[in-house]
Short mmCIF file of C-alpha atoms and ligand atoms in Angstrom, two decimals:
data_model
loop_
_atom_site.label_atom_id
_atom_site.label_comp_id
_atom_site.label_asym_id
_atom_site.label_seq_id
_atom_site.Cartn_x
_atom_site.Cartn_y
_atom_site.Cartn_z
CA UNK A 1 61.75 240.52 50.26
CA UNK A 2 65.16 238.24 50.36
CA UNK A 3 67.40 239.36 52.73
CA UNK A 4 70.62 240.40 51.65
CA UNK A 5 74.16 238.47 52.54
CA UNK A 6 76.58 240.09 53.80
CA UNK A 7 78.88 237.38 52.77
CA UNK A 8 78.84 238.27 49.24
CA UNK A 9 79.39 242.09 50.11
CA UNK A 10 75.89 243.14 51.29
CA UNK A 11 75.41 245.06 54.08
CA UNK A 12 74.79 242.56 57.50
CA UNK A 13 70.79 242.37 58.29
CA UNK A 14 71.39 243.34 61.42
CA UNK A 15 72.09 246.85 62.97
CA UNK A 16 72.73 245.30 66.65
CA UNK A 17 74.41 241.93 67.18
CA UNK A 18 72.00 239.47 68.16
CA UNK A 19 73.66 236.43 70.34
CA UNK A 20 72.90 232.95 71.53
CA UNK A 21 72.47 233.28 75.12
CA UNK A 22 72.22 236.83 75.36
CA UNK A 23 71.49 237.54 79.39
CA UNK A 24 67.22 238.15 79.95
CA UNK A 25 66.74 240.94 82.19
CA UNK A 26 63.16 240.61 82.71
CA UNK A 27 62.29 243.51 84.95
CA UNK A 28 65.76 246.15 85.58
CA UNK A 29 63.42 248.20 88.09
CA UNK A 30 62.32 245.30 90.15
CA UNK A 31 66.08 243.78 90.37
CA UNK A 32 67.67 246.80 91.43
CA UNK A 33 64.87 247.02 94.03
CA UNK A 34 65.63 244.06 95.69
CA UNK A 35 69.36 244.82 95.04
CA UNK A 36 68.59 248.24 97.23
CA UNK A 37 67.00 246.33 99.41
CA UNK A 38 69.55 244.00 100.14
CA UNK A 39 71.99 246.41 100.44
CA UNK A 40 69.99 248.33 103.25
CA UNK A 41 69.71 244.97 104.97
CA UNK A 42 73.76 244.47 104.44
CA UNK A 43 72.58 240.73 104.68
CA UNK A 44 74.06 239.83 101.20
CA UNK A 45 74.96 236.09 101.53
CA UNK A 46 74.60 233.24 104.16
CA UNK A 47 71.32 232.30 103.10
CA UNK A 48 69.79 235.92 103.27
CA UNK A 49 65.96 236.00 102.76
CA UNK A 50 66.26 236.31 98.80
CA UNK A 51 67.99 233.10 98.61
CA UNK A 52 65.36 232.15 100.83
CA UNK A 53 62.35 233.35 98.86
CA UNK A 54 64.08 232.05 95.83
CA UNK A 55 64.19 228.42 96.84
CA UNK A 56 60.65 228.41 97.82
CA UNK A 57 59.72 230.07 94.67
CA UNK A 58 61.75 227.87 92.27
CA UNK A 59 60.44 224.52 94.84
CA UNK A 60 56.79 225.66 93.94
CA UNK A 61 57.69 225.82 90.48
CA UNK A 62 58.66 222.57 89.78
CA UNK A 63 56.31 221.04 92.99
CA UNK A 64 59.57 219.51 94.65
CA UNK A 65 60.30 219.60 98.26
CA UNK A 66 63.27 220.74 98.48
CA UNK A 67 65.21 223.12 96.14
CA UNK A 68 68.88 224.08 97.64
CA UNK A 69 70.35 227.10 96.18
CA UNK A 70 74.20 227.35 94.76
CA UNK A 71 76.50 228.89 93.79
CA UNK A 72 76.58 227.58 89.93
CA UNK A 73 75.29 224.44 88.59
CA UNK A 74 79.27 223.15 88.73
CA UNK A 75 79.06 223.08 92.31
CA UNK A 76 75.20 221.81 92.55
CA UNK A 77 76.43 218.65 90.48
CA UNK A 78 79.35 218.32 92.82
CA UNK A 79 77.04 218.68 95.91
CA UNK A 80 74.90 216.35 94.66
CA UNK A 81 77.66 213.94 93.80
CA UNK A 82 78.87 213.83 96.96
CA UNK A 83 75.74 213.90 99.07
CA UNK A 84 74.86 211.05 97.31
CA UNK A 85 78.10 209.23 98.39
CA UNK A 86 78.90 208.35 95.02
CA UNK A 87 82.86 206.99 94.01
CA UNK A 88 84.01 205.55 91.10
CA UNK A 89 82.80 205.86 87.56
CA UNK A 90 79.58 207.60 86.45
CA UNK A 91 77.96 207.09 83.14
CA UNK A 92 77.49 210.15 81.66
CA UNK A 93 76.89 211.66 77.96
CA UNK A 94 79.53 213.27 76.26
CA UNK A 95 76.88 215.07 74.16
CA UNK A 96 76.62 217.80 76.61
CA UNK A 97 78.07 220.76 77.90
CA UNK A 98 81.40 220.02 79.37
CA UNK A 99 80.77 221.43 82.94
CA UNK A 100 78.12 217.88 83.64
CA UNK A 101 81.95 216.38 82.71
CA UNK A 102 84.39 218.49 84.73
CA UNK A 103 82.25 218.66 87.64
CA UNK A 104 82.36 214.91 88.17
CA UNK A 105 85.66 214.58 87.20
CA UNK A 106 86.84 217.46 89.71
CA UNK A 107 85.95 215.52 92.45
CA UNK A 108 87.66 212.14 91.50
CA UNK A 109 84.54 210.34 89.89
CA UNK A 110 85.39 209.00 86.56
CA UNK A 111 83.34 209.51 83.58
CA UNK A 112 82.35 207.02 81.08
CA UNK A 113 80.95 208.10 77.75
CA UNK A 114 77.32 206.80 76.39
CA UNK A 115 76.06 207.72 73.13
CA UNK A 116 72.71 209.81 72.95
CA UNK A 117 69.42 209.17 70.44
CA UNK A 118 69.17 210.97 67.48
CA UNK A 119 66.33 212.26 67.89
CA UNK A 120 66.30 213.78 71.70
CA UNK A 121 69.81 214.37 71.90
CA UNK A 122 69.98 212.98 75.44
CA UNK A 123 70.93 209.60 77.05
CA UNK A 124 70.34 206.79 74.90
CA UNK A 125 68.93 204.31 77.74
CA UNK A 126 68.94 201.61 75.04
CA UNK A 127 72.91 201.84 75.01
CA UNK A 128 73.40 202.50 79.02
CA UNK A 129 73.10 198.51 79.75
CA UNK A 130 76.72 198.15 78.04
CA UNK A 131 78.42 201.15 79.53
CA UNK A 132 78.22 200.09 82.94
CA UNK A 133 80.65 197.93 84.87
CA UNK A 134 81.38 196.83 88.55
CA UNK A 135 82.72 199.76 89.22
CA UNK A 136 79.57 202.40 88.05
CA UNK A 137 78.40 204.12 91.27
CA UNK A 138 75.90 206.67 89.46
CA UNK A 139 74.11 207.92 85.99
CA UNK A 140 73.92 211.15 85.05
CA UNK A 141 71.31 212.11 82.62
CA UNK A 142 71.25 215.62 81.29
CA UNK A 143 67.95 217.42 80.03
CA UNK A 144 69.50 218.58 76.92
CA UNK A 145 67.64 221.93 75.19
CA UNK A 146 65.29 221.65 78.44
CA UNK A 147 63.87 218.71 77.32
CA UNK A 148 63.56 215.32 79.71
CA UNK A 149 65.87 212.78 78.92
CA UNK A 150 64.31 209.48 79.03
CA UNK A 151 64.05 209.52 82.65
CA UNK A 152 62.14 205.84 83.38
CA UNK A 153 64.19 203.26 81.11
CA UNK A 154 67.30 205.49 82.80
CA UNK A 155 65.78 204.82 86.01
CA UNK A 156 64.98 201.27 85.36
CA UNK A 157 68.70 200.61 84.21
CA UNK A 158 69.71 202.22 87.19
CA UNK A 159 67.68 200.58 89.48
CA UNK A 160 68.24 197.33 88.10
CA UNK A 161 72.09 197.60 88.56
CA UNK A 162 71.64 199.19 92.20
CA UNK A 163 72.80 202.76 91.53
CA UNK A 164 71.52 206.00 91.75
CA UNK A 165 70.46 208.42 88.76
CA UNK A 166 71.25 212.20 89.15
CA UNK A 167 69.85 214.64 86.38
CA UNK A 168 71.84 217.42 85.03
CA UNK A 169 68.74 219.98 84.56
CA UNK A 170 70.88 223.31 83.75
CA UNK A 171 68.92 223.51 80.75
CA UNK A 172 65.31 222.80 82.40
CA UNK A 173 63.77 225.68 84.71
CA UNK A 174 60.31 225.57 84.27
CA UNK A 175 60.28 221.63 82.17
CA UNK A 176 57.93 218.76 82.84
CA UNK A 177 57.98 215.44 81.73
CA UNK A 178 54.07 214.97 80.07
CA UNK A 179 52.55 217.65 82.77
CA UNK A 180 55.25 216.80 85.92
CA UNK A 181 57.55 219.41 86.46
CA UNK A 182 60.71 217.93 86.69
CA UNK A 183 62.79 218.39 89.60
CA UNK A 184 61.73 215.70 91.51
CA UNK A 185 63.90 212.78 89.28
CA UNK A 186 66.56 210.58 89.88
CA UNK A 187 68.45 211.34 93.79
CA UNK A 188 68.26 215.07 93.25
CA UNK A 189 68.37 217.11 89.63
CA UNK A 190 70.46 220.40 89.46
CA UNK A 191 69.22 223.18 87.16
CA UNK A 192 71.63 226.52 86.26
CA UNK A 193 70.96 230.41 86.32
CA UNK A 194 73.69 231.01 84.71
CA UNK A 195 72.89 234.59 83.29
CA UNK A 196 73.18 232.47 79.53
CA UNK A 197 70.13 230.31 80.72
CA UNK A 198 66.63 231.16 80.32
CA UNK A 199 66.54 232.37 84.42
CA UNK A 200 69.43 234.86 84.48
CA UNK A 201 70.38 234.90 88.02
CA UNK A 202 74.32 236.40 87.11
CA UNK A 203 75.42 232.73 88.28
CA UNK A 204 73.73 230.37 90.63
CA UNK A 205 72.10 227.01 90.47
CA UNK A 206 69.16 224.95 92.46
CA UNK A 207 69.35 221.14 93.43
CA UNK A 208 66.39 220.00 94.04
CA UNK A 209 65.45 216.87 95.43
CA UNK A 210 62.37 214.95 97.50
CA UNK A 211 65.45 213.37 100.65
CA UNK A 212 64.98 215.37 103.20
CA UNK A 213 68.05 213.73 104.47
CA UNK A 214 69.69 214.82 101.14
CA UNK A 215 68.70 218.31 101.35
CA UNK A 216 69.88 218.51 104.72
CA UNK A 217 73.67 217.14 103.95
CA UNK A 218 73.40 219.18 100.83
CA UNK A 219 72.55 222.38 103.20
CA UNK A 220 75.62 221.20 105.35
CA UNK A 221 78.06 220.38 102.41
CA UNK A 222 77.61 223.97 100.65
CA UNK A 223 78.36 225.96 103.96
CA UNK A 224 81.45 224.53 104.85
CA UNK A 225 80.28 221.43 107.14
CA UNK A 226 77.90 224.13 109.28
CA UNK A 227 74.90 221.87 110.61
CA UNK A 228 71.63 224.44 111.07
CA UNK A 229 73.33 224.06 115.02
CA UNK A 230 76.30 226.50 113.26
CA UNK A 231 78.44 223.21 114.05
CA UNK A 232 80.98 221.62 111.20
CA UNK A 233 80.25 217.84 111.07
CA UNK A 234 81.51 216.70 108.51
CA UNK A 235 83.60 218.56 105.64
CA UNK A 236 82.33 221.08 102.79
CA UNK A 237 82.69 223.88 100.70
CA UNK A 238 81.45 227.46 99.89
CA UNK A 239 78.87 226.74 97.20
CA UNK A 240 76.55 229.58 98.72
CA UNK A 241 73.91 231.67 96.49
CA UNK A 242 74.88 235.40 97.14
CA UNK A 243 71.74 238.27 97.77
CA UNK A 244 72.51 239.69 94.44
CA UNK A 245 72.15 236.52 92.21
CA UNK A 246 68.48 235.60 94.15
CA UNK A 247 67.78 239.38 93.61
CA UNK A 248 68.40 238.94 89.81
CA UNK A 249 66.78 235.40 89.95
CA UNK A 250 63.16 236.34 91.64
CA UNK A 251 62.65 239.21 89.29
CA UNK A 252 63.15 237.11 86.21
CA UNK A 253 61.23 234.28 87.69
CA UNK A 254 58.25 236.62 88.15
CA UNK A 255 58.04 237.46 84.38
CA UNK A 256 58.92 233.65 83.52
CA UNK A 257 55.67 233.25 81.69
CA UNK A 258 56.02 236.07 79.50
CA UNK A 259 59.38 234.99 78.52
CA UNK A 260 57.89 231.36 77.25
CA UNK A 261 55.44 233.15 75.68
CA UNK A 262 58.05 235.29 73.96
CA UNK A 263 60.31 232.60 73.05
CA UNK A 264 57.76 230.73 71.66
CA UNK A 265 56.44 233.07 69.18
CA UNK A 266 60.28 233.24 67.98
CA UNK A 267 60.25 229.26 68.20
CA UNK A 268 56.98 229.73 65.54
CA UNK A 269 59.27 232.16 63.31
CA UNK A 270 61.83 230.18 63.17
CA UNK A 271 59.61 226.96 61.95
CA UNK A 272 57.57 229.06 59.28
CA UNK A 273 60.82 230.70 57.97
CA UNK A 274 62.96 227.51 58.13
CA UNK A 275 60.20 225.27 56.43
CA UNK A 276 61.09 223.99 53.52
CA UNK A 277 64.98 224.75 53.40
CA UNK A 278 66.76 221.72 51.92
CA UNK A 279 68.55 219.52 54.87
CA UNK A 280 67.94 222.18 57.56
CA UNK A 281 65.49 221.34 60.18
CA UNK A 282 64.42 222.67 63.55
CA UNK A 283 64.44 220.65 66.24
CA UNK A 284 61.24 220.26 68.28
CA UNK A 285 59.91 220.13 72.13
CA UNK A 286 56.54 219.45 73.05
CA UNK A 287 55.71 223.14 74.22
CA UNK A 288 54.17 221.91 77.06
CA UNK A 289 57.36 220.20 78.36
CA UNK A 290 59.63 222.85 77.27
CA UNK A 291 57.65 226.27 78.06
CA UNK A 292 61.21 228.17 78.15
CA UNK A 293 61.06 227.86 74.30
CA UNK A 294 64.97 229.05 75.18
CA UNK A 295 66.98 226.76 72.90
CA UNK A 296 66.58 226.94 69.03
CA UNK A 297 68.71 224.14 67.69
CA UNK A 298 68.79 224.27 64.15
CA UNK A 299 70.45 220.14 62.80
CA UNK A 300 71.69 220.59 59.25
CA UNK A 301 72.31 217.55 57.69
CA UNK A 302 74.37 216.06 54.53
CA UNK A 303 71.77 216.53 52.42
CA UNK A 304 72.17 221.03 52.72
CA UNK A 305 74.18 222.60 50.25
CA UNK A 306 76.38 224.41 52.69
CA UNK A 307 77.12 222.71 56.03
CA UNK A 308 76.74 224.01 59.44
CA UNK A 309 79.42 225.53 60.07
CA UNK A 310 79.35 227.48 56.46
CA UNK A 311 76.17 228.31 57.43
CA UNK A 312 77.39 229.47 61.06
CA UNK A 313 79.66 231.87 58.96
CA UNK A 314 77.59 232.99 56.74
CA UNK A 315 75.55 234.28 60.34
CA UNK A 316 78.82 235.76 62.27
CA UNK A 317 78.61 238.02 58.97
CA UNK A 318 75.25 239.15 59.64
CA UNK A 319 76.19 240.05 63.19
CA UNK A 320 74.23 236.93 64.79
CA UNK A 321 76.51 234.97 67.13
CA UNK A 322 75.20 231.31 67.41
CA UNK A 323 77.03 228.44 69.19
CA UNK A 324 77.27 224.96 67.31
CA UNK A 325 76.84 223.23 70.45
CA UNK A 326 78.62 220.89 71.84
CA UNK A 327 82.00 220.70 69.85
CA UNK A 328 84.00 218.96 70.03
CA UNK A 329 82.52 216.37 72.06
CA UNK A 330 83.25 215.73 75.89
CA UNK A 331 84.93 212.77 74.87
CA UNK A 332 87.57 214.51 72.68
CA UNK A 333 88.43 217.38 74.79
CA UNK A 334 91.73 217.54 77.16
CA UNK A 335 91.90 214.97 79.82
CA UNK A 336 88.93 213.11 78.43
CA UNK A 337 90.15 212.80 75.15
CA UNK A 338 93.16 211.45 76.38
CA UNK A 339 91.37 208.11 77.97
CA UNK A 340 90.52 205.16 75.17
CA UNK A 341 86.68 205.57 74.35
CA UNK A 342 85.11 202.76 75.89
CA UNK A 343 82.29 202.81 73.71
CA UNK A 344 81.52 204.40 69.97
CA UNK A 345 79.41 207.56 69.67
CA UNK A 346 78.31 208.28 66.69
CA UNK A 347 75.10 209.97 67.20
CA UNK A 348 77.35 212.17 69.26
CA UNK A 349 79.71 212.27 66.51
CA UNK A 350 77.46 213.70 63.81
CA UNK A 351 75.83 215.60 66.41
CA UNK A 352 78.63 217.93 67.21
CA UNK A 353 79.25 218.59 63.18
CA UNK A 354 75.31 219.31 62.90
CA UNK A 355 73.83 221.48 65.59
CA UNK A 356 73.72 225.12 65.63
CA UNK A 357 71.92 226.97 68.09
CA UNK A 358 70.20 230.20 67.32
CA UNK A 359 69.34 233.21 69.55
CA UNK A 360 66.41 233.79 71.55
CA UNK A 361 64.71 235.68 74.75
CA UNK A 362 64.45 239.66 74.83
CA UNK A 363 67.21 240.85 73.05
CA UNK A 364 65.11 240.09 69.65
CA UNK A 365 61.65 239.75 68.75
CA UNK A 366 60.36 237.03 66.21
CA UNK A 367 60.73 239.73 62.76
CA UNK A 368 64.44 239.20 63.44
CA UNK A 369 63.70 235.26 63.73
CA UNK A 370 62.28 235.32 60.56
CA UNK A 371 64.77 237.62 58.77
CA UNK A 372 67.72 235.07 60.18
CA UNK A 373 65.52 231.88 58.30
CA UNK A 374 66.02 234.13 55.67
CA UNK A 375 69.22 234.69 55.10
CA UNK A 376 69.79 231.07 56.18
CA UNK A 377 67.15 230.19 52.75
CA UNK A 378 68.89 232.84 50.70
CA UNK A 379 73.01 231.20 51.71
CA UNK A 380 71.13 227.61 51.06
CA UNK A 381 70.21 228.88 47.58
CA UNK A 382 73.39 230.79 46.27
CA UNK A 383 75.49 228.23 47.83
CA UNK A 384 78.30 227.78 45.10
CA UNK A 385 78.68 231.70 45.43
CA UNK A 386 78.67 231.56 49.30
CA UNK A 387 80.80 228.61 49.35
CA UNK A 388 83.62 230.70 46.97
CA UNK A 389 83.53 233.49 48.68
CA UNK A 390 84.31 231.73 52.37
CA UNK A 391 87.02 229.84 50.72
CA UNK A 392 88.04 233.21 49.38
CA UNK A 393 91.07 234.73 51.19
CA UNK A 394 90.51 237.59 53.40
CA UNK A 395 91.31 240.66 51.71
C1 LIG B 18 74.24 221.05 80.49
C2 LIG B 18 74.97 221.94 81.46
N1 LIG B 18 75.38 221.43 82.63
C3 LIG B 18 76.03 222.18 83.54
C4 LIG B 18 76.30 223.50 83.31
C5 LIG B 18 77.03 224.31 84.34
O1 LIG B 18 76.22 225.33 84.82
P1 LIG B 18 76.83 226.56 85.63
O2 LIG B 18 77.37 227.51 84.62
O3 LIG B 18 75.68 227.12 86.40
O4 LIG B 18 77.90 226.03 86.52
C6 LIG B 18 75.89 224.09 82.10
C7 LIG B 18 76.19 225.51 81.87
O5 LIG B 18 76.17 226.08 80.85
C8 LIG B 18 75.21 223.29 81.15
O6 LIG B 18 74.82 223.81 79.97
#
């Protein structure tokens, strides 16, 4: 049956909203367990035995040695930054969310915009040679959708020009690259729970890293300076993981498997009903590298009848929220966009006017996937009707 547009008067297909990074809430009984727990403890930050458990959990996860728990990826990126002694310009994509940006620009470094590849939306290493001058002290690559950027030609760039790499895995919990589980990359890669990412841990982050000397001034540096003596030496800041977020984290983490498994039967919904729809494709991960299945990122190119961002409001009308990820562009938001580009980006360019990404995880199950292909197929083929009526004026 064709689903009905509610852009043309119909009524929306959806009953409840459905949004792109709705929070996962894997187990409410278990969370507020620990939560009670904690409470009766009244040990609810300063590296309280949940954070505790929650590094070694997320460390086994992705077979790293160390895994340091934050406050929010933000502050894992600046920890990291500044563990690492870095000053002066990093190279950095601007295809990408604009905290990897901010972060390094909040603490004086200064970012310097390379274009991704078209077809993995990270770092194009092919294009890093030219963005670096005397004056690059780091790369950043980010693990776009989950997926590994192209972590060895980064790292042979890097090495060859003397600088460190540092991975912005926000996206990642849970990714390999080919089998091995990320988090052992670059100096030290930084992965998000934001409660929008596929580990809902309210807010929080993990930098992990293989330097034990590393992990220990990244210890110091998120608890003010505090050595594990309880003496400042040196200076830092309160990046610490609160009792509540690890609470929130370790229950989701236990159910982590059932949530790929979930997201990838919506990933298969979304294939079957997109197939076939004229310039609309769905963009791919090797499942085995990207178990999260928790970004579906629709690209819809020149050749659709209605663009993406018709076909973004032909969605909002059925009650789906999605996010065309990332527009602008890094590069042309406020203060970035006030700097000369150093380099051209047009992948990222015609990346922020073609991406769309659709909802996942537990708030849906993969019948709604399949009715949103749907009414994607059914805008595609009554565009001149769908295109009227959104140049229509509101009534
Ligand atoms: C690619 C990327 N980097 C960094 C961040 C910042 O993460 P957090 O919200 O944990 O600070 C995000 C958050 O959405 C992100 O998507």
């Amino acid at each position: 049956m064709a689903a009905s547009l509610a852009v043309l008067g119909g009524p929306p297909a959806f009953a409840t909203p459905l949004r792109t990074g709705c929070p996962n809430i894997l187990d409410p009984t278990a969370t507020a367990a620990l939560v009670s727990d904690a409470m009766a403890r009244r040990w609810l930050t300063n590296e309280g035995p949940l954070v505790q458990r929650l590094e070694e959990r997320f460390a086994a996860l992705h077979g790293v040695r160390h895994a340091v728990a934050v406050a929010n990826a933000t502050l894992g990126l600046q920890l990291a930054a500044a563990a690492m002694g870095i000053a002066g310009e990093v190279v950095v994509p601007s295809f990408t969310f604009i905290g990897t940006v901010h972060a390094m620009s909040w603490i004086g470094l200064r970012p310097v915009f390379c274009d991704v590849s078209a077809d993995t939306h990270t770092l194009d290493a092919a294009r890093l040679e030219a963005a670096l001058t005397p004056d690059t002290a780091a790369i950043i690559g980010v693990h776009l959708w989950g997926r590994p950027c192209d972590i060895d030609p980064i790292q042979r760039v890097a090495d060859a020009r003397g600088v460190p790499v540092l991975f912005d895995a926000a996206h990642a919990t849970g990714s390999t690259r080919g089998g091995t589980p990320l988090g052992r990359f670059g100096r030290a890669e930084v992965f998000s729970l934001h409660a929008t990412k596929s580990i809902n841990g309210l807010e929080g982050g993990l930098v992990t890293t293989t330097d034990d000397d590393l992990a220990e001034r990244l210890r110091r540096l998120r608890n003010f300076g505090f050595n594990a003596g309880g003496r400042v030496v040196s200076r830092g800041i309160n990046a610490k993981m609160n009792e509540f977020s690890a609470a929130m984290a370790l229950s989701n983490l236990a159910g982590f498997d059932r949530l790929c498994a979930h997201n990838r039967a919506i990933h298969d919904a979304y294939r079957h009903g997109l197939a076939g729809l004229p310039g609309v494709r769905l963009c791919e991960h090797p499942a085995a590298d990207v178990p999260s299945g928790h970004y579906a990122v629709i690209e819809v190119d020149d050749t659709a009848p209605l663009g993406r961002d018709a076909l973004c409001r032909v969605l909002v009308a059925e009650r789906v929220n999605p996010r065309r990820y990332f527009r602008p562009g890094c590069h042309r938001s406020p203060p970035y966009a006030f700097e000369p580009l150093r380099h051209p980006l047009p992948v990222t360019e015609r990346l922020t006017q073609a991406l769309m990404h659709l909802p996942t995880g537990l708030q849906m199950n993969p019948d709604d996937a399949t009715a949103m292909a749907a009414v994607l197929g059914r805008a595609l083929a009554e565009a001149p009707r769908v295109r009227a009526a959104l140049a229509a004026p509101a009534p």
